[in-house]
Amino acid sequence: MSEEKPNPFKVVLKQLDIAAEKLNLDPGIHEILKQPKRALIVSVSIRMDNGNIRSFTGYRVQYHDARGPYKGGTRYHPDVTLDEVKALAALMTWKCAVVDIPYGGAKGGIACNPKEMSLVELERLTRRYTSMILDLIGPYRDIPASDVGTNPQIMAWITDTYSQFRGYSVPEIATGKPLIIGGSEGRADAPSRGVVLCTKEMVSKIGKRFKDMTVAVQGYGNVGASAAILLKKEGCKIIAVSDSRGGIYNPNGIDPIKVLKHKEKSGSVIGFEECKGITNEELLELECDILVPAALENQITKANADKIKAKIITEAANAPTTPEADEILSKKGIIVIPDILANAGGVLASYFEWLQNLHREHWSEEEFIKKLEYKMLEAFDDVYETSEKNEVDMRTAALMLGVGRVAEAIETLGLWP
Ligand code: GLU
């Protein structure tokens, strides 16, 4: 896309303004919500495998904690900036409120390219970063998790570093951990399970049949690949998928499990059998029923919103759609299931993992999925009802619910001193 990418924090502030107006929000509370409560920038220096020292800029932003301890993932990506982390921290705050779990919102990140780093370099980076944000995090204070570019192993290193400093094992310090050290059954597929559930609910609300719907998925990482696999299991036809290197398209359907194996071997979805190569931009504009952006922010903007042909967009990624694009999509009658609802399965799963760790319990996958589906459905219904009642789109409804709950908590706690 040739146009300049919008600043992600400005996008989030615009969304906040829309919610504030609809809620008739107290101007003082609105003022409070326009900035994170705390933001830390660290310079993380490590020795690379070639013996050279390199410094990477890292962040931890704590947006608001009126509803409970800060919670949010850690992103490793070359484009990470303070404004991006602030935006994602704000979204976490609204998201935890939408699914009604007792957390505030935070986010962390390091500007680095994990794809070009060795395992040992990643371990050094993670451990030093953790030691530098140590005073900010804690199981009752701020609980990191995985996000784009991070994985269960990285969560294990965060957990171990924190535990080494404390002098005892603290599994409840991070979520998205491997099973063997207190991770949860069902955690890996939880975000995509939420994506599928919300999409299915929406399809039934508009009186359509879910089976045989055509789907395009942008992004084939943890969430995108798993969403494609689960959607296929539900009977949908996956016609296109992509990753950062490009996309593949076959109107007769693609087997998402085979694509995943191909990606694991070759490093990308491109070149997969019997498919036409397409760009990420072309994927977004395909004729399909359901579009799942599962990559990064600012993918659907005023430059391409008009060319989108999907009937439903389910935002597995955070902030893939700009407010200008939202307006265009809404005029075209395209339904957007917003990030802070659609991908909340991830943080819900984190909450369940944290509860198991705090209580030294281990739930079965069955129990986990039952609880996840219950909370996701409840949140979907809350957002849907808010949207019907106020005659607003699903994003505005989710923001009204999320921001409204955070605002009420701030008002109830009062402002000290
Ligand atoms: N990174 C995920 C998100 O953006 C999960 C965060 C968490 O579990 O704390 O929602």
Short mmCIF file of N, CA and C and ligand atoms in Angstrom, two decimals, residues 71-73 92 95 107 143 145-147 175 187 318 343 346-347 350, ligand 1:
data_model
loop_
_atom_site.label_atom_id
_atom_site.label_comp_id
_atom_site.label_asym_id
_atom_site.label_seq_id
_atom_site.Cartn_x
_atom_site.Cartn_y
_atom_site.Cartn_z
N LYS A 71 -2.67 -6.61 32.10
CA LYS A 71 -2.52 -7.88 31.38
C LYS A 71 -2.30 -7.60 29.90
N GLY A 72 -1.37 -8.31 29.31
CA GLY A 72 -1.17 -8.15 27.86
C GLY A 72 0.08 -8.81 27.35
N GLY A 73 0.09 -9.04 26.06
CA GLY A 73 1.16 -9.79 25.41
C GLY A 73 2.45 -9.01 25.23
N MET A 92 -6.06 -3.82 24.86
CA MET A 92 -6.13 -4.88 25.88
C MET A 92 -7.07 -4.46 27.02
N LYS A 95 -10.54 -4.78 25.80
CA LYS A 95 -10.83 -6.20 25.52
C LYS A 95 -11.14 -6.98 26.80
N LYS A 107 0.74 -3.87 27.43
CA LYS A 107 1.39 -4.54 26.30
C LYS A 107 2.87 -4.29 26.40
N ILE A 143 0.78 -9.04 34.10
CA ILE A 143 1.08 -10.42 33.68
C ILE A 143 1.31 -10.47 32.16
N ALA A 145 2.17 -11.99 28.35
CA ALA A 145 1.76 -13.19 27.59
C ALA A 145 2.43 -13.12 26.23
N SER A 146 2.11 -14.08 25.38
CA SER A 146 2.68 -14.06 24.03
C SER A 146 1.86 -13.16 23.11
N ASP A 147 2.46 -12.79 21.99
CA ASP A 147 1.81 -11.99 20.95
C ASP A 147 2.57 -12.26 19.65
N THR A 175 1.56 -15.88 30.95
CA THR A 175 0.62 -16.87 30.39
C THR A 175 0.98 -17.17 28.94
N ARG A 187 -4.86 -23.79 25.37
CA ARG A 187 -4.44 -22.40 25.21
C ARG A 187 -4.09 -22.05 23.76
N ASN A 318 -5.09 -7.61 15.97
CA ASN A 318 -5.46 -6.38 16.68
C ASN A 318 -5.36 -5.19 15.72
N ASN A 343 -10.91 -11.59 18.96
CA ASN A 343 -9.69 -12.32 19.34
C ASN A 343 -9.51 -12.42 20.87
N GLY A 346 -7.91 -15.33 23.27
CA GLY A 346 -6.51 -15.41 23.72
C GLY A 346 -6.36 -14.98 25.17
N VAL A 347 -6.89 -13.83 25.49
CA VAL A 347 -6.71 -13.34 26.86
C VAL A 347 -7.62 -14.08 27.84
N SER A 350 -5.67 -16.92 28.74
CA SER A 350 -4.62 -16.49 29.68
C SER A 350 -5.18 -16.39 31.10
N1 GLU B 1 -1.57 -11.13 22.72
C1 GLU B 1 -2.92 -11.53 22.95
C2 GLU B 1 -3.87 -10.37 22.69
O1 GLU B 1 -3.52 -9.43 22.03
C3 GLU B 1 -3.11 -12.16 24.33
C4 GLU B 1 -2.76 -11.28 25.48
C5 GLU B 1 -2.82 -11.98 26.84
O2 GLU B 1 -3.21 -13.11 26.89
O3 GLU B 1 -2.48 -11.33 27.83
O4 GLU B 1 -5.00 -10.39 23.07
#
